[in-house]
Amino acid sequence: MELGGRILWAFLSGPGRRGGTRGWPFSSWQPHLPLAGSLNATELVSHWTAIFEKRGIPEAQASSEYIVAHVLGAKTFQSLRPVLCTQPLTPRQLQCVQELSSLRLQRMPVQYILGEWDFQGLCLKMAPPVFIPRPETEELVEWVLEEVVRSPCVVGAQGGPLILEVGCGSGAIALSLLSQLPQSRVIAVDKGEAAICLTQENAQRLQLLDRIRIVPLDVTLEGSWTHLMSWGPVDLVVSNPPYIFHQDMEQLAPEIRSYEDPLALDGGAKGMDIITQILALAPSLLKDSGSIFLEVDPRHPELVGSWLQSRPDLSLDLVAVRRDFCGRQTCPANDSGERMKEEEVSSPRIDTVVTPREVL
């Protein structure tokens, strides 16, 4: 697909990963653990899986496998050396597994318990309350990479695109793009001090500090982007902004509701508060051939399209929508105002193209 003029790309993430239902109440209950030396890794996973299931902990087996593997020095249980699966754990290892599992019983996300998580092949440090990157966002990164390769016009002064990420969180999007686009540069902004510090730390760990500017910035403040203009117009704006409808916040799983920063989730009454801020401010920083990639709620394409029509001065056009890997998508109207046929959007990970307005 050609990138002509300023355009907007939207990536849809269904509510399943961010949403959820209420689980069991938090508890400091400590289950009995068999005597040290009596359990190997496989038995210990079974032991804690049964406890997690009894207490209604989501993904009980995966949680216990990650915790046991982490204590034994591996990323996944499947990657453990066979001997580690069959030999008894030491008293210290058993104690560590119990401590971490107790945190999971309090519904702390596994990513925070382990203190790290992989995203696009990068091992990133994780710490509450900074937003945890989801698998859907990896697809957003892949889509951006596809368009950069496909569109030779997306090239900055140094031979690669200059990318602005709004709401960098742990740095997952920015750092994965930097790692896969060797000549790219990124300006990463976030209003949260914890997010700024975590992105800085992850960039340093990955030796990418020389190509990223990490800036504390609140996009809702008037004139907040003015000082970014000295770094030149950007080729791409990428963001996984807060997009949860405010009335849906109470329906989020305890892991999300009690540990992650609500400011990284709550998008206001219609989930559009930060999305519209990005759209309103981006043209002042975006090249004429630039693009905006957003991860949004399935209900947003129609709302975004209507909002853009009410702001013709921005010269932004919604041109494509891609469903997440779960296959959830809201079908936008085409240029005749009719709904697209179901068969046109029934396959997962398909681009749904909305004919752009002609920019005068």
mmCIF file of C-alpha atoms in Angstrom:
data_model
loop_
_atom_site.group_PDB
_atom_site.id
_atom_site.type_symbol
_atom_site.label_atom_id
_atom_site.label_comp_id
_atom_site.label_asym_id
_atom_site.label_seq_id
_atom_site.Cartn_x
_atom_site.Cartn_y
_atom_site.Cartn_z
ATOM 1 C CA MET A 1 0.000 0.000 0.000
ATOM 2 C CA GLU A 2 1.378 3.398 -0.973
ATOM 3 C CA LEU A 3 1.844 6.019 1.692
ATOM 4 C CA GLY A 4 0.619 9.214 0.130
ATOM 5 C CA GLY A 5 0.132 12.260 2.308
ATOM 6 C CA ARG A 6 -0.459 12.214 6.026
ATOM 7 C CA ILE A 7 -2.380 9.108 6.965
ATOM 8 C CA LEU A 8 -3.439 7.246 10.052
ATOM 9 C CA TRP A 9 -3.056 3.536 10.658
ATOM 10 C CA ALA A 10 -5.091 1.932 13.400
ATOM 11 C CA PHE A 11 -4.304 -1.390 15.048
ATOM 12 C CA LEU A 12 -7.141 -3.015 16.900
ATOM 13 C CA SER A 13 -6.716 -4.902 20.131
ATOM 14 C CA GLY A 14 -9.679 -6.749 21.519
ATOM 15 C CA PRO A 15 -10.648 -6.354 25.161
ATOM 16 C CA GLY A 16 -9.622 -9.884 26.121
ATOM 17 C CA ARG A 17 -5.994 -9.173 26.949
ATOM 18 C CA ARG A 18 -6.566 -5.917 28.739
ATOM 19 C CA GLY A 19 -9.932 -6.825 30.125
ATOM 20 C CA GLY A 20 -11.191 -9.644 32.227
ATOM 21 C CA THR A 21 -13.499 -10.521 35.053
ATOM 22 C CA ARG A 22 -13.081 -10.191 38.739
ATOM 23 C CA GLY A 23 -11.193 -13.009 40.362
ATOM 24 C CA TRP A 24 -10.796 -14.246 43.915
ATOM 25 C CA PRO A 25 -10.216 -11.693 46.679
ATOM 26 C CA PHE A 26 -6.612 -11.023 47.548
ATOM 27 C CA SER A 27 -5.225 -13.141 50.359
ATOM 28 C CA SER A 28 -2.031 -13.555 52.306
ATOM 29 C CA TRP A 29 -2.846 -17.238 52.830
ATOM 30 C CA GLN A 30 0.306 -19.358 52.656
ATOM 31 C CA PRO A 31 -0.249 -22.938 51.490
ATOM 32 C CA HIS A 32 1.677 -25.748 53.118
ATOM 33 C CA LEU A 33 4.824 -26.687 51.219
ATOM 34 C CA PRO A 34 6.257 -30.223 51.491
ATOM 35 C CA LEU A 35 9.619 -30.693 53.148
ATOM 36 C CA ALA A 36 12.735 -29.410 51.363
ATOM 37 C CA GLY A 37 14.350 -31.943 49.113
ATOM 38 C CA SER A 38 11.161 -33.886 48.485
ATOM 39 C CA LEU A 39 10.092 -32.199 45.250
ATOM 40 C CA ASN A 40 11.714 -31.843 41.850
ATOM 41 C CA ALA A 41 10.791 -29.127 39.360
ATOM 42 C CA THR A 42 8.101 -31.143 37.603
ATOM 43 C CA GLU A 43 6.427 -32.076 40.870
ATOM 44 C CA LEU A 44 6.683 -28.535 42.144
ATOM 45 C CA VAL A 45 4.942 -27.181 39.042
ATOM 46 C CA SER A 46 2.119 -29.673 39.592
ATOM 47 C CA HIS A 47 1.943 -28.728 43.277
ATOM 48 C CA TRP A 48 1.587 -25.003 42.614
ATOM 49 C CA THR A 49 -0.647 -25.457 39.583
ATOM 50 C CA ALA A 50 -3.155 -27.276 41.793
ATOM 51 C CA ILE A 51 -3.006 -24.500 44.402
ATOM 52 C CA PHE A 52 -3.408 -21.764 41.780
ATOM 53 C CA GLU A 53 -6.348 -23.553 40.198
ATOM 54 C CA LYS A 54 -8.024 -23.990 43.579
ATOM 55 C CA ARG A 55 -7.623 -20.267 44.266
ATOM 56 C CA GLY A 56 -8.900 -19.245 40.817
ATOM 57 C CA ILE A 57 -5.593 -17.873 39.545
ATOM 58 C CA PRO A 58 -5.681 -17.414 35.745
ATOM 59 C CA GLU A 59 -3.215 -19.437 33.643
ATOM 60 C CA ALA A 60 -2.351 -21.536 36.669
ATOM 61 C CA GLN A 61 0.057 -23.947 35.006
ATOM 62 C CA ALA A 62 1.846 -21.286 32.970
ATOM 63 C CA SER A 63 2.269 -19.171 36.118
ATOM 64 C CA SER A 64 3.812 -22.042 38.098
ATOM 65 C CA GLU A 65 6.055 -23.034 35.186
ATOM 66 C CA TYR A 66 7.409 -19.509 34.758
ATOM 67 C CA ILE A 67 8.097 -19.143 38.476
ATOM 68 C CA VAL A 68 9.872 -22.498 38.865
ATOM 69 C CA ALA A 69 11.891 -21.952 35.684
ATOM 70 C CA HIS A 70 12.911 -18.487 36.851
ATOM 71 C CA VAL A 71 14.153 -19.795 40.198
ATOM 72 C CA LEU A 72 16.180 -22.450 38.348
ATOM 73 C CA GLY A 73 17.733 -19.871 36.017
ATOM 74 C CA ALA A 74 15.708 -20.456 32.844
ATOM 75 C CA LYS A 75 13.210 -18.336 30.922
ATOM 76 C CA THR A 76 10.723 -21.132 30.325
ATOM 77 C CA PHE A 77 10.053 -24.485 31.913
ATOM 78 C CA GLN A 78 10.435 -26.160 28.532
ATOM 79 C CA SER A 79 13.991 -24.826 28.205
ATOM 80 C CA LEU A 80 15.170 -26.389 31.486
ATOM 81 C CA ARG A 81 17.878 -29.025 31.180
ATOM 82 C CA PRO A 82 16.329 -32.480 31.785
ATOM 83 C CA VAL A 83 18.422 -33.037 34.895
ATOM 84 C CA LEU A 84 16.942 -29.902 36.496
ATOM 85 C CA CYS A 85 13.433 -31.261 35.980
ATOM 86 C CA THR A 86 14.117 -34.426 37.960
ATOM 87 C CA GLN A 87 16.523 -33.470 40.743
ATOM 88 C CA PRO A 88 15.116 -32.168 44.066
ATOM 89 C CA LEU A 89 15.240 -28.437 44.660
ATOM 90 C CA THR A 90 17.344 -27.033 47.472
ATOM 91 C CA PRO A 91 15.692 -25.534 50.571
ATOM 92 C CA ARG A 92 16.610 -22.065 49.347
ATOM 93 C CA GLN A 93 15.073 -22.726 45.915
ATOM 94 C CA LEU A 94 11.896 -24.064 47.494
ATOM 95 C CA GLN A 95 11.647 -20.993 49.697
ATOM 96 C CA CYS A 96 12.122 -18.700 46.687
ATOM 97 C CA VAL A 97 9.410 -20.511 44.718
ATOM 98 C CA GLN A 98 7.044 -20.169 47.682
ATOM 99 C CA GLU A 99 7.750 -16.448 48.025
ATOM 100 C CA LEU A 100 7.153 -15.763 44.336
ATOM 101 C CA SER A 101 4.090 -18.013 44.221
ATOM 102 C CA SER A 102 2.631 -16.165 47.189
ATOM 103 C CA LEU A 103 2.838 -12.970 45.141
ATOM 104 C CA ARG A 104 0.942 -14.703 42.339
ATOM 105 C CA LEU A 105 -1.737 -15.694 44.860
ATOM 106 C CA GLN A 106 -2.117 -11.964 45.497
ATOM 107 C CA ARG A 107 -2.790 -11.617 41.741
ATOM 108 C CA MET A 108 0.477 -9.879 40.973
ATOM 109 C CA PRO A 109 1.215 -10.323 37.235
ATOM 110 C CA VAL A 110 3.907 -12.860 36.417
ATOM 111 C CA GLN A 111 5.865 -10.187 34.539
ATOM 112 C CA TYR A 112 6.256 -8.127 37.709
ATOM 113 C CA ILE A 113 7.046 -11.202 39.794
ATOM 114 C CA LEU A 114 9.876 -12.235 37.476
ATOM 115 C CA GLY A 115 11.039 -8.655 36.984
ATOM 116 C CA GLU A 116 11.514 -9.118 33.242
ATOM 117 C CA TRP A 117 9.648 -10.163 30.115
ATOM 118 C CA ASP A 118 10.451 -10.821 26.471
ATOM 119 C CA PHE A 119 9.026 -8.577 23.762
ATOM 120 C CA GLN A 120 9.954 -8.998 20.107
ATOM 121 C CA GLY A 121 12.977 -11.032 21.165
ATOM 122 C CA LEU A 122 14.207 -8.407 23.638
ATOM 123 C CA CYS A 123 14.450 -9.112 27.357
ATOM 124 C CA LEU A 124 12.984 -6.048 29.065
ATOM 125 C CA LYS A 125 12.976 -5.212 32.734
ATOM 126 C CA MET A 126 9.464 -4.961 34.170
ATOM 127 C CA ALA A 127 8.418 -3.143 37.322
ATOM 128 C CA PRO A 128 5.077 -1.933 38.688
ATOM 129 C CA PRO A 129 3.198 0.217 37.948
ATOM 130 C CA VAL A 130 4.596 0.580 34.409
ATOM 131 C CA PHE A 131 2.264 -0.900 31.805
ATOM 132 C CA ILE A 132 3.118 -4.456 30.741
ATOM 133 C CA PRO A 133 3.376 -4.853 26.931
ATOM 134 C CA ARG A 134 0.901 -7.353 25.467
ATOM 135 C CA PRO A 135 1.276 -9.800 22.563
ATOM 136 C CA GLU A 136 -1.070 -7.643 20.458
ATOM 137 C CA THR A 137 1.423 -4.808 20.636
ATOM 138 C CA GLU A 138 4.095 -7.055 19.136
ATOM 139 C CA GLU A 139 1.832 -7.231 16.097
ATOM 140 C CA LEU A 140 1.647 -3.449 16.001
ATOM 141 C CA VAL A 141 5.452 -3.365 15.854
ATOM 142 C CA GLU A 142 5.451 -5.950 13.067
ATOM 143 C CA TRP A 143 2.985 -3.856 11.085
ATOM 144 C CA VAL A 144 5.155 -0.757 11.437
ATOM 145 C CA LEU A 145 8.201 -2.725 10.292
ATOM 146 C CA GLU A 146 6.302 -4.049 7.269
ATOM 147 C CA GLU A 147 5.326 -0.563 6.187
ATOM 148 C CA VAL A 148 8.836 0.825 6.650
ATOM 149 C CA VAL A 149 10.234 -1.905 4.396
ATOM 150 C CA ARG A 150 7.399 -1.498 1.886
ATOM 151 C CA SER A 151 7.574 2.292 1.693
ATOM 152 C CA PRO A 152 10.926 3.777 0.689
ATOM 153 C CA CYS A 153 9.614 7.276 1.441
ATOM 154 C CA VAL A 154 9.835 6.485 5.162
ATOM 155 C CA VAL A 155 13.480 7.525 5.453
ATOM 156 C CA GLY A 156 14.937 10.169 7.696
ATOM 157 C CA ALA A 157 17.957 12.356 7.219
ATOM 158 C CA GLN A 158 20.274 9.642 8.539
ATOM 159 C CA GLY A 159 18.992 6.890 6.239
ATOM 160 C CA GLY A 160 16.334 5.523 8.604
ATOM 161 C CA PRO A 161 13.016 6.784 9.946
ATOM 162 C CA LEU A 162 12.735 9.212 12.824
ATOM 163 C CA ILE A 163 10.011 7.752 15.042
ATOM 164 C CA LEU A 164 8.021 9.365 17.837
ATOM 165 C CA GLU A 165 6.506 7.015 20.410
ATOM 166 C CA VAL A 166 3.839 8.512 22.647
ATOM 167 C CA GLY A 167 3.541 6.725 25.975
ATOM 168 C CA CYS A 168 6.702 4.629 25.952
ATOM 169 C CA GLY A 169 6.052 2.698 29.187
ATOM 170 C CA SER A 170 8.822 0.103 29.470
ATOM 171 C CA GLY A 171 10.223 1.124 26.081
ATOM 172 C CA ALA A 172 8.976 -2.047 24.400
ATOM 173 C CA ILE A 173 7.806 -0.472 21.121
ATOM 174 C CA ALA A 174 10.622 2.055 20.804
ATOM 175 C CA LEU A 175 13.427 -0.364 21.601
ATOM 176 C CA SER A 176 12.123 -3.169 19.410
ATOM 177 C CA LEU A 177 11.888 -0.767 16.460
ATOM 178 C CA LEU A 178 15.396 0.519 17.129
ATOM 179 C CA SER A 179 16.777 -3.003 17.329
ATOM 180 C CA GLN A 180 15.205 -4.047 14.017
ATOM 181 C CA LEU A 181 15.771 -0.787 12.125
ATOM 182 C CA PRO A 182 19.509 -0.169 12.620
ATOM 183 C CA GLN A 183 19.479 3.321 11.074
ATOM 184 C CA SER A 184 16.354 4.524 12.830
ATOM 185 C CA ARG A 185 16.114 7.017 15.660
ATOM 186 C CA VAL A 186 13.361 7.347 18.263
ATOM 187 C CA ILE A 187 11.953 10.092 20.440
ATOM 188 C CA ALA A 188 10.126 8.337 23.300
ATOM 189 C CA VAL A 189 7.829 10.365 25.540
ATOM 190 C CA ASP A 190 5.779 9.524 28.603
ATOM 191 C CA LYS A 191 4.195 11.508 31.424
ATOM 192 C CA GLY A 192 5.093 8.925 34.087
ATOM 193 C CA GLU A 193 8.409 9.188 35.903
ATOM 194 C CA ALA A 194 8.500 5.429 36.486
ATOM 195 C CA ALA A 195 8.027 4.801 32.758
ATOM 196 C CA ILE A 196 10.743 7.263 31.783
ATOM 197 C CA CYS A 197 13.195 5.633 34.203
ATOM 198 C CA LEU A 198 12.318 2.105 33.056
ATOM 199 C CA THR A 199 12.680 2.970 29.363
ATOM 200 C CA GLN A 200 16.038 4.580 30.157
ATOM 201 C CA GLU A 201 17.193 1.460 32.003
ATOM 202 C CA ASN A 202 16.028 -0.904 29.278
ATOM 203 C CA ALA A 203 17.676 1.204 26.572
ATOM 204 C CA GLN A 204 20.921 1.112 28.517
ATOM 205 C CA ARG A 205 20.682 -2.661 29.049
ATOM 206 C CA LEU A 206 20.188 -3.145 25.311
ATOM 207 C CA GLN A 207 22.896 -0.609 24.367
ATOM 208 C CA LEU A 208 20.463 1.539 22.398
ATOM 209 C CA LEU A 209 20.827 4.812 24.293
ATOM 210 C CA ASP A 210 22.743 6.460 21.450
ATOM 211 C CA ARG A 211 19.695 6.421 19.134
ATOM 212 C CA ILE A 212 16.870 7.313 21.500
ATOM 213 C CA ARG A 213 15.774 10.516 23.222
ATOM 214 C CA ILE A 214 13.639 9.793 26.277
ATOM 215 C CA VAL A 215 11.561 12.819 27.232
ATOM 216 C CA PRO A 216 9.133 13.399 30.133
ATOM 217 C CA LEU A 217 6.076 14.879 28.431
ATOM 218 C CA ASP A 218 2.336 15.131 29.034
ATOM 219 C CA VAL A 219 0.559 15.390 25.680
ATOM 220 C CA THR A 220 -2.545 16.826 27.355
ATOM 221 C CA LEU A 221 -0.726 20.025 28.339
ATOM 222 C CA GLU A 222 -0.959 22.947 25.920
ATOM 223 C CA GLY A 223 2.310 23.615 24.125
ATOM 224 C CA SER A 224 3.882 20.452 25.500
ATOM 225 C CA TRP A 225 5.283 19.372 22.133
ATOM 226 C CA THR A 226 6.871 22.689 21.209
ATOM 227 C CA HIS A 227 10.364 21.792 22.356
ATOM 228 C CA LEU A 228 10.304 18.571 20.290
ATOM 229 C CA MET A 229 10.097 20.495 17.027
ATOM 230 C CA SER A 230 13.808 21.377 17.111
ATOM 231 C CA TRP A 231 14.606 17.719 16.440
ATOM 232 C CA GLY A 232 12.890 17.897 13.076
ATOM 233 C CA PRO A 233 9.671 16.467 11.607
ATOM 234 C CA VAL A 234 9.170 12.777 12.293
ATOM 235 C CA ASP A 235 8.435 10.030 9.773
ATOM 236 C CA LEU A 236 6.246 7.939 12.060
ATOM 237 C CA VAL A 237 4.180 8.397 15.198
ATOM 238 C CA VAL A 238 3.532 5.121 17.039
ATOM 239 C CA SER A 239 1.495 4.696 20.189
ATOM 240 C CA ASN A 240 -0.339 2.213 22.354
ATOM 241 C CA PRO A 241 -2.250 4.936 24.194
ATOM 242 C CA PRO A 242 -4.694 4.569 27.084
ATOM 243 C CA TYR A 243 -7.849 3.460 25.259
ATOM 244 C CA ILE A 244 -10.027 1.621 27.786
ATOM 245 C CA PHE A 245 -13.507 3.146 28.064
ATOM 246 C CA HIS A 246 -13.750 4.580 31.579
ATOM 247 C CA GLN A 247 -16.866 2.563 32.385
ATOM 248 C CA ASP A 248 -14.929 -0.632 31.574
ATOM 249 C CA MET A 249 -12.115 0.025 34.030
ATOM 250 C CA GLU A 250 -13.869 -1.743 36.909
ATOM 251 C CA GLN A 251 -14.195 -4.871 34.770
ATOM 252 C CA LEU A 252 -10.444 -5.287 34.369
ATOM 253 C CA ALA A 253 -8.800 -8.311 35.930
ATOM 254 C CA PRO A 254 -7.317 -7.858 39.433
ATOM 255 C CA GLU A 255 -3.810 -8.256 37.964
ATOM 256 C CA ILE A 256 -4.395 -5.134 35.899
ATOM 257 C CA ARG A 257 -6.659 -3.132 38.176
ATOM 258 C CA SER A 258 -4.485 -3.431 41.267
ATOM 259 C CA TYR A 259 -0.955 -3.291 39.870
ATOM 260 C CA GLU A 260 -0.755 -1.392 36.579
ATOM 261 C CA ASP A 261 -0.942 2.379 36.315
ATOM 262 C CA PRO A 262 -4.581 3.337 35.580
ATOM 263 C CA LEU A 263 -3.340 6.396 33.677
ATOM 264 C CA ALA A 264 -1.838 4.011 31.106
ATOM 265 C CA LEU A 265 -5.234 2.336 30.651
ATOM 266 C CA ASP A 266 -8.111 4.776 31.166
ATOM 267 C CA GLY A 267 -8.896 6.611 27.941
ATOM 268 C CA GLY A 268 -11.869 8.572 29.268
ATOM 269 C CA ALA A 269 -15.584 8.239 28.581
ATOM 270 C CA LYS A 270 -15.127 6.817 25.073
ATOM 271 C CA GLY A 271 -11.485 5.799 25.373
ATOM 272 C CA MET A 272 -10.542 8.638 23.037
ATOM 273 C CA ASP A 273 -9.030 11.280 25.325
ATOM 274 C CA ILE A 274 -5.368 10.618 24.524
ATOM 275 C CA ILE A 275 -6.054 9.350 20.997
ATOM 276 C CA THR A 276 -7.543 12.700 19.980
ATOM 277 C CA GLN A 277 -4.663 14.562 21.661
ATOM 278 C CA ILE A 278 -2.180 12.575 19.569
ATOM 279 C CA LEU A 279 -4.143 13.156 16.369
ATOM 280 C CA ALA A 280 -4.523 16.874 17.046
ATOM 281 C CA LEU A 281 -0.850 17.436 17.836
ATOM 282 C CA ALA A 282 0.818 15.019 15.411
ATOM 283 C CA PRO A 283 0.498 17.093 12.219
ATOM 284 C CA SER A 284 2.714 19.793 13.705
ATOM 285 C CA LEU A 285 5.497 17.215 14.055
ATOM 286 C CA LEU A 286 4.725 14.774 11.257
ATOM 287 C CA LYS A 287 6.198 14.906 7.756
ATOM 288 C CA ASP A 288 3.762 15.290 4.861
ATOM 289 C CA SER A 289 4.504 11.670 3.909
ATOM 290 C CA GLY A 290 4.334 10.460 7.490
ATOM 291 C CA SER A 291 2.019 7.983 9.181
ATOM 292 C CA ILE A 292 0.474 7.383 12.588
ATOM 293 C CA PHE A 293 0.129 3.861 13.997
ATOM 294 C CA LEU A 294 -2.208 3.431 16.947
ATOM 295 C CA GLU A 295 -3.373 0.431 18.935
ATOM 296 C CA VAL A 296 -7.026 1.030 19.710
ATOM 297 C CA ASP A 297 -10.230 -0.602 20.919
ATOM 298 C CA PRO A 298 -12.423 -2.432 18.377
ATOM 299 C CA ARG A 299 -15.036 0.304 18.841
ATOM 300 C CA HIS A 300 -12.663 3.090 17.887
ATOM 301 C CA PRO A 301 -12.255 3.064 14.078
ATOM 302 C CA GLU A 302 -15.719 4.513 13.547
ATOM 303 C CA LEU A 303 -15.164 7.054 16.321
ATOM 304 C CA VAL A 304 -11.738 8.005 14.962
ATOM 305 C CA GLY A 305 -13.099 8.318 11.427
ATOM 306 C CA SER A 306 -15.929 10.579 12.555
ATOM 307 C CA TRP A 307 -13.593 12.702 14.648
ATOM 308 C CA LEU A 308 -11.175 13.169 11.741
ATOM 309 C CA GLN A 309 -14.024 14.204 9.470
ATOM 310 C CA SER A 310 -14.875 16.902 11.987
ATOM 311 C CA ARG A 311 -11.267 18.148 11.842
ATOM 312 C CA PRO A 312 -10.449 18.558 8.119
ATOM 313 C CA ASP A 313 -7.759 21.062 9.074
ATOM 314 C CA LEU A 314 -5.580 18.184 10.275
ATOM 315 C CA SER A 315 -5.414 16.570 6.801
ATOM 316 C CA LEU A 316 -5.323 13.130 8.400
ATOM 317 C CA ASP A 317 -7.117 10.161 6.847
ATOM 318 C CA LEU A 318 -7.887 6.771 8.346
ATOM 319 C CA VAL A 319 -6.746 4.367 5.632
ATOM 320 C CA ALA A 320 -6.380 0.932 7.211
ATOM 321 C CA VAL A 321 -7.453 -1.197 10.143
ATOM 322 C CA ARG A 322 -5.876 -4.508 11.068
ATOM 323 C CA ARG A 323 -7.341 -7.017 13.480
ATOM 324 C CA ASP A 324 -5.280 -8.531 16.257
ATOM 325 C CA PHE A 325 -4.309 -12.205 16.315
ATOM 326 C CA CYS A 326 -7.505 -13.025 18.217
ATOM 327 C CA GLY A 327 -9.450 -11.962 15.139
ATOM 328 C CA ARG A 328 -11.425 -9.140 16.751
ATOM 329 C CA GLN A 329 -12.291 -6.189 14.582
ATOM 330 C CA THR A 330 -14.856 -3.498 14.061
ATOM 331 C CA CYS A 331 -15.632 -3.092 10.367
ATOM 332 C CA PRO A 332 -15.316 0.552 9.321
ATOM 333 C CA ALA A 333 -17.540 2.103 6.688
ATOM 334 C CA ASN A 334 -16.153 2.345 3.175
ATOM 335 C CA ASP A 335 -16.290 5.460 1.009
ATOM 336 C CA SER A 336 -19.904 4.754 -0.005
ATOM 337 C CA GLY A 337 -20.978 4.688 3.644
ATOM 338 C CA GLU A 338 -21.876 0.997 3.569
ATOM 339 C CA ARG A 339 -20.630 -1.680 5.921
ATOM 340 C CA MET A 340 -17.944 -3.924 4.483
ATOM 341 C CA LYS A 341 -19.038 -7.507 3.852
ATOM 342 C CA GLU A 342 -18.159 -10.002 6.571
ATOM 343 C CA GLU A 343 -16.088 -12.173 4.227
ATOM 344 C CA GLU A 344 -13.828 -9.219 3.496
ATOM 345 C CA VAL A 345 -12.690 -9.088 7.129
ATOM 346 C CA SER A 346 -13.106 -12.651 8.345
ATOM 347 C CA SER A 347 -9.441 -13.717 8.229
ATOM 348 C CA PRO A 348 -7.194 -12.835 11.177
ATOM 349 C CA ARG A 349 -4.497 -10.215 10.648
ATOM 350 C CA ILE A 350 -5.967 -8.746 7.483
ATOM 351 C CA ASP A 351 -5.703 -5.081 6.502
ATOM 352 C CA THR A 352 -9.082 -3.424 6.147
ATOM 353 C CA VAL A 353 -8.616 -0.398 3.916
ATOM 354 C CA VAL A 354 -10.728 2.729 4.195
ATOM 355 C CA THR A 355 -10.511 4.928 1.104
ATOM 356 C CA PRO A 356 -8.855 8.168 2.212
ATOM 357 C CA ARG A 357 -10.297 11.585 1.558
ATOM 358 C CA GLU A 358 -8.552 13.543 -1.135
ATOM 359 C CA VAL A 359 -6.218 16.019 0.529
ATOM 360 C CA LEU A 360 -6.441 19.374 -1.212
#
